[in-house]
Amino acid sequence: GQNIDQPTEMTATEGAIVQINCTYQTSGFNGLFWYQQHAGEAPTFLSYNVLDGLEEKGRFSSFLSRSKGYSYLLLKELQMKDSASYLCAVRDRTGNTPLVFGKGTRLSVIA
Amino acid sequence: EAQVTQNPRYLITVTGKKLTVTCSQNMNHEYMSWYRQDPGLGLRQIYYSMNVEVTDKGDVPEGYKVSRKEKRNFPLILESPSPNQTSLYFCASSAHDSGGVEQYFGPGTRLTVT
């Protein structure tokens, strides 16, 4: 079966760095996505990893280790507006096939 | 502006009264899908469509129908809604490609079935 695990909730301080982990067990692997979702709003795309290593995009970075079935999203210089849920999703087959989503990690940024 | 639209955004209805939630995208995307999102369960896929007249079941298709007669539209139909279909629904679309193709989500439809 497909299984994607993320912590349910995290709290971090404004200006700090936070790392949100995601582990996955899927029948195949063709890429891992991170989405941000503010309460009551639609998810928005943050990053995509298909090869091992770190992808950096401004304050956000995402890391992938395929051999370990592991990814993390790193948020630097946290701002209050970063308070949101962060969703890890895996594409388990080649082609534009459905994503399997984790349940999301709700991040609260406090002053 | 590239976007995915859904209507209605909010709906309260009664058990058994058929309803349709519309979804439309203006990006000429081949792939469209419907998700429901419930507290503690995350996003779960209901149905998806790889192109016109091609649809397939996702993880939780029971009680739902879809159709894809045109590329831009992908309506979600609840023939006989029940209270357990109370949820937040998202439509999404993406271009036909392999690899890192991000999905664009609509704004969501909050459905309450009493």
PDB file of N, CA, C and O in Angstrom, chain A residues 13-74:
ATOM      1  N   THR A  13       9.523  29.639  16.222  1.00  0.00           N
ATOM      2  CA  THR A  13       9.558  31.069  16.541  1.00  0.00           C
ATOM      3  C   THR A  13       9.891  31.895  15.303  1.00  0.00           C
ATOM      4  O   THR A  13      10.700  31.482  14.460  1.00  0.00           O
ATOM      5  N   GLU A  14       9.282  33.042  15.223  1.00  0.00           N
ATOM      6  CA  GLU A  14       9.558  33.972  14.130  1.00  0.00           C
ATOM      7  C   GLU A  14      11.057  34.222  14.006  1.00  0.00           C
ATOM      8  O   GLU A  14      11.755  34.417  15.004  1.00  0.00           O
ATOM      9  N   GLY A  15      11.567  34.160  12.775  1.00  0.00           N
ATOM     10  CA  GLY A  15      12.990  34.366  12.528  1.00  0.00           C
ATOM     11  C   GLY A  15      13.833  33.118  12.593  1.00  0.00           C
ATOM     12  O   GLY A  15      14.992  33.111  12.153  1.00  0.00           O
ATOM     13  N   ALA A  16      13.276  32.046  13.121  1.00  0.00           N
ATOM     14  CA  ALA A  16      14.031  30.800  13.286  1.00  0.00           C
ATOM     15  C   ALA A  16      13.989  29.956  12.008  1.00  0.00           C
ATOM     16  O   ALA A  16      13.443  30.379  10.973  1.00  0.00           O
ATOM     17  N   ILE A  17      14.585  28.756  12.102  1.00  0.00           N
ATOM     18  CA  ILE A  17      14.572  27.771  11.018  1.00  0.00           C
ATOM     19  C   ILE A  17      13.777  26.559  11.491  1.00  0.00           C
ATOM     20  O   ILE A  17      13.908  26.135  12.649  1.00  0.00           O
ATOM     21  N   VAL A  18      12.963  25.996  10.614  1.00  0.00           N
ATOM     22  CA  VAL A  18      12.219  24.793  10.985  1.00  0.00           C
ATOM     23  C   VAL A  18      12.347  23.766   9.870  1.00  0.00           C
ATOM     24  O   VAL A  18      12.421  24.114   8.689  1.00  0.00           O
ATOM     25  N   GLN A  19      12.414  22.505  10.259  1.00  0.00           N
ATOM     26  CA  GLN A  19      12.513  21.400   9.305  1.00  0.00           C
ATOM     27  C   GLN A  19      11.301  20.488   9.473  1.00  0.00           C
ATOM     28  O   GLN A  19      11.048  19.998  10.569  1.00  0.00           O
ATOM     29  N   ILE A  20      10.577  20.271   8.402  1.00  0.00           N
ATOM     30  CA  ILE A  20       9.398  19.405   8.416  1.00  0.00           C
ATOM     31  C   ILE A  20       9.750  18.137   7.643  1.00  0.00           C
ATOM     32  O   ILE A  20      10.098  18.194   6.463  1.00  0.00           O
ATOM     33  N   ASN A  21       9.662  17.005   8.331  1.00  0.00           N
ATOM     34  CA  ASN A  21      10.070  15.733   7.732  1.00  0.00           C
ATOM     35  C   ASN A  21       8.897  14.996   7.101  1.00  0.00           C
ATOM     36  O   ASN A  21       7.748  15.147   7.520  1.00  0.00           O
ATOM     37  N   CYS A  22       9.226  14.190   6.112  1.00  0.00           N
ATOM     38  CA  CYS A  22       8.237  13.354   5.436  1.00  0.00           C
ATOM     39  C   CYS A  22       8.894  12.033   5.074  1.00  0.00           C
ATOM     40  O   CYS A  22       9.971  12.028   4.464  1.00  0.00           O
ATOM     41  N   THR A  23       8.292  10.929   5.493  1.00  0.00           N
ATOM     42  CA  THR A  23       8.767   9.616   5.063  1.00  0.00           C
ATOM     43  C   THR A  23       7.671   8.945   4.257  1.00  0.00           C
ATOM     44  O   THR A  23       6.486   9.155   4.517  1.00  0.00           O
ATOM     45  N   TYR A  24       8.078   8.152   3.279  1.00  0.00           N
ATOM     46  CA  TYR A  24       7.088   7.546   2.403  1.00  0.00           C
ATOM     47  C   TYR A  24       7.439   6.100   2.101  1.00  0.00           C
ATOM     48  O   TYR A  24       8.615   5.717   2.038  1.00  0.00           O
ATOM     49  N   GLN A  25       6.409   5.297   1.963  1.00  0.00           N
ATOM     50  CA  GLN A  25       6.521   3.932   1.442  1.00  0.00           C
ATOM     51  C   GLN A  25       5.470   3.805   0.351  1.00  0.00           C
ATOM     52  O   GLN A  25       4.267   3.806   0.639  1.00  0.00           O
ATOM     53  N   THR A  26       5.915   3.783  -0.873  1.00  0.00           N
ATOM     54  CA  THR A  26       5.000   3.690  -2.011  1.00  0.00           C
ATOM     55  C   THR A  26       5.474   2.592  -2.940  1.00  0.00           C
ATOM     56  O   THR A  26       6.641   2.188  -2.910  1.00  0.00           O
ATOM     57  N   SER A  27       4.580   2.109  -3.784  1.00  0.00           N
ATOM     58  CA  SER A  27       4.902   1.000  -4.676  1.00  0.00           C
ATOM     59  C   SER A  27       5.924   1.405  -5.731  1.00  0.00           C
ATOM     60  O   SER A  27       6.647   0.572  -6.257  1.00  0.00           O
ATOM     61  N   GLY A  28       5.994   2.668  -6.052  1.00  0.00           N
ATOM     62  CA  GLY A  28       6.972   3.192  -6.992  1.00  0.00           C
ATOM     63  C   GLY A  28       7.293   4.623  -6.614  1.00  0.00           C
ATOM     64  O   GLY A  28       6.738   5.163  -5.641  1.00  0.00           O
ATOM     65  N   PHE A  29       8.182   5.249  -7.350  1.00  0.00           N
ATOM     66  CA  PHE A  29       8.512   6.644  -7.031  1.00  0.00           C
ATOM     67  C   PHE A  29       8.866   7.382  -8.306  1.00  0.00           C
ATOM     68  O   PHE A  29       9.732   6.942  -9.077  1.00  0.00           O
ATOM     69  N   ASN A  30       8.173   8.519  -8.502  1.00  0.00           N
ATOM     70  CA  ASN A  30       8.494   9.370  -9.635  1.00  0.00           C
ATOM     71  C   ASN A  30       8.358  10.834  -9.247  1.00  0.00           C
ATOM     72  O   ASN A  30       7.812  11.637  -9.982  1.00  0.00           O
ATOM     73  N   GLY A  31       8.820  11.164  -8.047  1.00  0.00           N
ATOM     74  CA  GLY A  31       8.843  12.563  -7.667  1.00  0.00           C
ATOM     75  C   GLY A  31       8.092  12.840  -6.381  1.00  0.00           C
ATOM     76  O   GLY A  31       7.116  12.171  -6.048  1.00  0.00           O
ATOM     77  N   LEU A  32       8.574  13.820  -5.642  1.00  0.00           N
ATOM     78  CA  LEU A  32       7.960  14.220  -4.375  1.00  0.00           C
ATOM     79  C   LEU A  32       7.704  15.719  -4.401  1.00  0.00           C
ATOM     80  O   LEU A  32       8.571  16.501  -4.817  1.00  0.00           O
ATOM     81  N   PHE A  33       6.533  16.114  -3.964  1.00  0.00           N
ATOM     82  CA  PHE A  33       6.093  17.510  -3.993  1.00  0.00           C
ATOM     83  C   PHE A  33       5.843  18.000  -2.563  1.00  0.00           C
ATOM     84  O   PHE A  33       5.427  17.236  -1.692  1.00  0.00           O
ATOM     85  N   TRP A  34       6.069  19.264  -2.373  1.00  0.00           N
ATOM     86  CA  TRP A  34       5.625  19.947  -1.155  1.00  0.00           C
ATOM     87  C   TRP A  34       4.661  21.057  -1.548  1.00  0.00           C
ATOM     88  O   TRP A  34       4.915  21.831  -2.480  1.00  0.00           O
ATOM     89  N   TYR A  35       3.540  21.127  -0.800  1.00  0.00           N
ATOM     90  CA  TYR A  35       2.545  22.171  -0.997  1.00  0.00           C
ATOM     91  C   TYR A  35       2.341  22.903   0.326  1.00  0.00           C
ATOM     92  O   TYR A  35       2.462  22.322   1.405  1.00  0.00           O
ATOM     93  N   GLN A  36       1.988  24.172   0.220  1.00  0.00           N
ATOM     94  CA  GLN A  36       1.600  24.972   1.378  1.00  0.00           C
ATOM     95  C   GLN A  36       0.097  25.226   1.308  1.00  0.00           C
ATOM     96  O   GLN A  36      -0.437  25.518   0.232  1.00  0.00           O
ATOM     97  N   GLN A  37      -0.568  25.109   2.450  1.00  0.00           N
ATOM     98  CA  GLN A  37      -2.004  25.373   2.469  1.00  0.00           C
ATOM     99  C   GLN A  37      -2.368  26.190   3.697  1.00  0.00           C
ATOM    100  O   GLN A  37      -2.262  25.703   4.827  1.00  0.00           O
ATOM    101  N   HIS A  38      -2.812  27.432   3.475  1.00  0.00           N
ATOM    102  CA  HIS A  38      -3.339  28.237   4.566  1.00  0.00           C
ATOM    103  C   HIS A  38      -4.764  27.783   4.855  1.00  0.00           C
ATOM    104  O   HIS A  38      -5.462  27.278   3.971  1.00  0.00           O
ATOM    105  N   ALA A  39      -5.173  27.972   6.114  1.00  0.00           N
ATOM    106  CA  ALA A  39      -6.466  27.465   6.574  1.00  0.00           C
ATOM    107  C   ALA A  39      -7.600  27.938   5.665  1.00  0.00           C
ATOM    108  O   ALA A  39      -7.739  29.133   5.407  1.00  0.00           O
ATOM    109  N   GLY A  40      -8.391  26.985   5.183  1.00  0.00           N
ATOM    110  CA  GLY A  40      -9.546  27.304   4.357  1.00  0.00           C
ATOM    111  C   GLY A  40      -9.232  27.674   2.925  1.00  0.00           C
ATOM    112  O   GLY A  40     -10.138  28.010   2.164  1.00  0.00           O
ATOM    113  N   GLU A  41      -7.964  27.591   2.553  1.00  0.00           N
ATOM    114  CA  GLU A  41      -7.577  27.974   1.190  1.00  0.00           C
ATOM    115  C   GLU A  41      -7.064  26.762   0.413  1.00  0.00           C
ATOM    116  O   GLU A  41      -6.894  25.677   0.951  1.00  0.00           O
ATOM    117  N   ALA A  42      -6.806  26.971  -0.873  1.00  0.00           N
ATOM    118  CA  ALA A  42      -6.310  25.899  -1.726  1.00  0.00           C
ATOM    119  C   ALA A  42      -4.822  25.667  -1.482  1.00  0.00           C
ATOM    120  O   ALA A  42      -4.081  26.597  -1.150  1.00  0.00           O
ATOM    121  N   PRO A  43      -4.344  24.433  -1.658  1.00  0.00           N
ATOM    122  CA  PRO A  43      -2.902  24.193  -1.606  1.00  0.00           C
ATOM    123  C   PRO A  43      -2.189  24.920  -2.743  1.00  0.00           C
ATOM    124  O   PRO A  43      -2.719  25.022  -3.851  1.00  0.00           O
ATOM    125  N   THR A  44      -0.980  25.403  -2.453  1.00  0.00           N
ATOM    126  CA  THR A  44      -0.168  26.021  -3.497  1.00  0.00           C
ATOM    127  C   THR A  44       1.192  25.320  -3.545  1.00  0.00           C
ATOM    128  O   THR A  44       1.754  24.963  -2.512  1.00  0.00           O
ATOM    129  N   PHE A  45       1.710  25.150  -4.741  1.00  0.00           N
ATOM    130  CA  PHE A  45       2.941  24.407  -4.980  1.00  0.00           C
ATOM    131  C   PHE A  45       4.149  25.126  -4.399  1.00  0.00           C
ATOM    132  O   PHE A  45       4.300  26.340  -4.560  1.00  0.00           O
ATOM    133  N   LEU A  46       5.011  24.373  -3.701  1.00  0.00           N
ATOM    134  CA  LEU A  46       6.255  24.929  -3.167  1.00  0.00           C
ATOM    135  C   LEU A  46       7.476  24.369  -3.879  1.00  0.00           C
ATOM    136  O   LEU A  46       8.361  25.119  -4.290  1.00  0.00           O
ATOM    137  N   SER A  47       7.557  23.031  -3.980  1.00  0.00           N
ATOM    138  CA  SER A  47       8.795  22.454  -4.504  1.00  0.00           C
ATOM    139  C   SER A  47       8.559  21.050  -5.047  1.00  0.00           C
ATOM    140  O   SER A  47       7.545  20.418  -4.756  1.00  0.00           O
ATOM    141  N   TYR A  48       9.545  20.604  -5.825  1.00  0.00           N
ATOM    142  CA  TYR A  48       9.510  19.280  -6.434  1.00  0.00           C
ATOM    143  C   TYR A  48      10.907  18.687  -6.397  1.00  0.00           C
ATOM    144  O   TYR A  48      11.886  19.367  -6.751  1.00  0.00           O
ATOM    145  N   ASN A  49      11.024  17.432  -5.960  1.00  0.00           N
ATOM    146  CA  ASN A  49      12.297  16.711  -5.981  1.00  0.00           C
ATOM    147  C   ASN A  49      12.082  15.366  -6.648  1.00  0.00           C
ATOM    148  O   ASN A  49      11.126  14.654  -6.311  1.00  0.00           O
ATOM    149  N   VAL A  50      12.985  15.009  -7.563  1.00  0.00           N
ATOM    150  CA  VAL A  50      12.930  13.672  -8.140  1.00  0.00           C
ATOM    151  C   VAL A  50      14.293  12.980  -8.009  1.00  0.00           C
ATOM    152  O   VAL A  50      14.364  11.755  -7.991  1.00  0.00           O
ATOM    153  N   LEU A  51      15.348  13.764  -7.878  1.00  0.00           N
ATOM    154  CA  LEU A  51      16.684  13.209  -7.655  1.00  0.00           C
ATOM    155  C   LEU A  51      17.122  13.512  -6.230  1.00  0.00           C
ATOM    156  O   LEU A  51      16.644  14.467  -5.608  1.00  0.00           O
ATOM    157  N   ASP A  52      18.029  12.717  -5.709  1.00  0.00           N
ATOM    158  CA  ASP A  52      18.537  12.933  -4.366  1.00  0.00           C
ATOM    159  C   ASP A  52      19.222  14.291  -4.259  1.00  0.00           C
ATOM    160  O   ASP A  52      19.899  14.728  -5.196  1.00  0.00           O
ATOM    161  N   GLY A  53      19.056  14.905  -3.125  1.00  0.00           N
ATOM    162  CA  GLY A  53      19.767  16.150  -2.885  1.00  0.00           C
ATOM    163  C   GLY A  53      18.843  17.268  -2.469  1.00  0.00           C
ATOM    164  O   GLY A  53      17.667  17.060  -2.181  1.00  0.00           O
ATOM    165  N   LEU A  54      19.412  18.445  -2.442  1.00  0.00           N
ATOM    166  CA  LEU A  54      18.731  19.635  -1.932  1.00  0.00           C
ATOM    167  C   LEU A  54      18.348  20.565  -3.076  1.00  0.00           C
ATOM    168  O   LEU A  54      19.164  20.866  -3.937  1.00  0.00           O
ATOM    169  N   GLU A  55      17.111  21.026  -3.048  1.00  0.00           N
ATOM    170  CA  GLU A  55      16.631  22.035  -3.986  1.00  0.00           C
ATOM    171  C   GLU A  55      16.321  23.289  -3.177  1.00  0.00           C
ATOM    172  O   GLU A  55      15.543  23.229  -2.229  1.00  0.00           O
ATOM    173  N   GLU A  56      16.933  24.408  -3.559  1.00  0.00           N
ATOM    174  CA  GLU A  56      16.729  25.636  -2.794  1.00  0.00           C
ATOM    175  C   GLU A  56      15.944  26.640  -3.619  1.00  0.00           C
ATOM    176  O   GLU A  56      16.198  26.825  -4.816  1.00  0.00           O
ATOM    177  N   LYS A  57      15.004  27.282  -2.930  1.00  0.00           N
ATOM    178  CA  LYS A  57      14.176  28.294  -3.596  1.00  0.00           C
ATOM    179  C   LYS A  57      13.870  29.380  -2.577  1.00  0.00           C
ATOM    180  O   LYS A  57      12.901  29.317  -1.837  1.00  0.00           O
ATOM    181  N   GLY A  58      14.727  30.385  -2.538  1.00  0.00           N
ATOM    182  CA  GLY A  58      14.528  31.483  -1.588  1.00  0.00           C
ATOM    183  C   GLY A  58      14.662  31.007  -0.157  1.00  0.00           C
ATOM    184  O   GLY A  58      15.620  30.327   0.211  1.00  0.00           O
ATOM    185  N   ARG A  59      13.658  31.284   0.670  1.00  0.00           N
ATOM    186  CA  ARG A  59      13.701  30.877   2.079  1.00  0.00           C
ATOM    187  C   ARG A  59      13.370  29.400   2.270  1.00  0.00           C
ATOM    188  O   ARG A  59      13.550  28.868   3.350  1.00  0.00           O
ATOM    189  N   PHE A  60      12.877  28.772   1.209  1.00  0.00           N
ATOM    190  CA  PHE A  60      12.453  27.375   1.316  1.00  0.00           C
ATOM    191  C   PHE A  60      13.440  26.459   0.590  1.00  0.00           C
ATOM    192  O   PHE A  60      13.899  26.773  -0.509  1.00  0.00           O
ATOM    193  N   SER A  61      13.729  25.314   1.206  1.00  0.00           N
ATOM    194  CA  SER A  61      14.559  24.288   0.569  1.00  0.00           C
ATOM    195  C   SER A  61      13.887  22.945   0.788  1.00  0.00           C
ATOM    196  O   SER A  61      13.237  22.735   1.815  1.00  0.00           O
ATOM    197  N   SER A  62      14.086  22.037  -0.153  1.00  0.00           N
ATOM    198  CA  SER A  62      13.551  20.693   0.019  1.00  0.00           C
ATOM    199  C   SER A  62      14.632  19.682  -0.312  1.00  0.00           C
ATOM    200  O   SER A  62      15.390  19.859  -1.262  1.00  0.00           O
ATOM    201  N   PHE A  63      14.666  18.630   0.493  1.00  0.00           N
ATOM    202  CA  PHE A  63      15.696  17.600   0.372  1.00  0.00           C
ATOM    203  C   PHE A  63      15.031  16.258   0.137  1.00  0.00           C
ATOM    204  O   PHE A  63      13.955  15.979   0.658  1.00  0.00           O
ATOM    205  N   LEU A  64      15.714  15.408  -0.639  1.00  0.00           N
ATOM    206  CA  LEU A  64      15.201  14.071  -0.916  1.00  0.00           C
ATOM    207  C   LEU A  64      16.311  13.039  -0.797  1.00  0.00           C
ATOM    208  O   LEU A  64      17.412  13.245  -1.316  1.00  0.00           O
ATOM    209  N   SER A  65      15.981  11.908  -0.145  1.00  0.00           N
ATOM    210  CA  SER A  65      16.821  10.711  -0.175  1.00  0.00           C
ATOM    211  C   SER A  65      15.923   9.551  -0.600  1.00  0.00           C
ATOM    212  O   SER A  65      15.087   9.080   0.177  1.00  0.00           O
ATOM    213  N   ARG A  66      16.073   9.121  -1.827  1.00  0.00           N
ATOM    214  CA  ARG A  66      15.221   8.048  -2.340  1.00  0.00           C
ATOM    215  C   ARG A  66      15.517   6.717  -1.659  1.00  0.00           C
ATOM    216  O   ARG A  66      14.597   5.924  -1.394  1.00  0.00           O
ATOM    217  N   SER A  67      16.765   6.454  -1.331  1.00  0.00           N
ATOM    218  CA  SER A  67      17.107   5.177  -0.713  1.00  0.00           C
ATOM    219  C   SER A  67      16.494   5.050   0.674  1.00  0.00           C
ATOM    220  O   SER A  67      16.170   3.949   1.123  1.00  0.00           O
ATOM    221  N   LYS A  68      16.293   6.183   1.346  1.00  0.00           N
ATOM    222  CA  LYS A  68      15.703   6.175   2.681  1.00  0.00           C
ATOM    223  C   LYS A  68      14.206   6.458   2.663  1.00  0.00           C
ATOM    224  O   LYS A  68      13.568   6.412   3.715  1.00  0.00           O
ATOM    225  N   GLY A  69      13.658   6.778   1.507  1.00  0.00           N
ATOM    226  CA  GLY A  69      12.245   7.129   1.457  1.00  0.00           C
ATOM    227  C   GLY A  69      11.945   8.340   2.338  1.00  0.00           C
ATOM    228  O   GLY A  69      10.981   8.342   3.107  1.00  0.00           O
ATOM    229  N   TYR A  70      12.752   9.367   2.194  1.00  0.00           N
ATOM    230  CA  TYR A  70      12.727  10.482   3.155  1.00  0.00           C
ATOM    231  C   TYR A  70      12.905  11.809   2.439  1.00  0.00           C
ATOM    232  O   TYR A  70      13.710  11.948   1.516  1.00  0.00           O
ATOM    233  N   SER A  71      12.156  12.782   2.913  1.00  0.00           N
ATOM    234  CA  SER A  71      12.295  14.140   2.424  1.00  0.00           C
ATOM    235  C   SER A  71      12.111  15.097   3.593  1.00  0.00           C
ATOM    236  O   SER A  71      11.501  14.740   4.611  1.00  0.00           O
ATOM    237  N   TYR A  72      12.642  16.288   3.463  1.00  0.00           N
ATOM    238  CA  TYR A  72      12.296  17.347   4.413  1.00  0.00           C
ATOM    239  C   TYR A  72      12.155  18.671   3.691  1.00  0.00           C
ATOM    240  O   TYR A  72      12.740  18.900   2.637  1.00  0.00           O
ATOM    241  N   LEU A  73      11.334  19.523   4.288  1.00  0.00           N
ATOM    242  CA  LEU A  73      11.162  20.898   3.837  1.00  0.00           C
ATOM    243  C   LEU A  73      11.772  21.794   4.903  1.00  0.00           C
ATOM    244  O   LEU A  73      11.446  21.664   6.084  1.00  0.00           O
ATOM    245  N   LEU A  74      12.665  22.666   4.491  1.00  0.00           N
ATOM    246  CA  LEU A  74      13.363  23.561   5.420  1.00  0.00           C
ATOM    247  C   LEU A  74      12.881  24.982   5.168  1.00  0.00           C
ATOM    248  O   LEU A  74      12.942  25.468   4.029  1.00  0.00           O
TER     249      LEU A  74
END
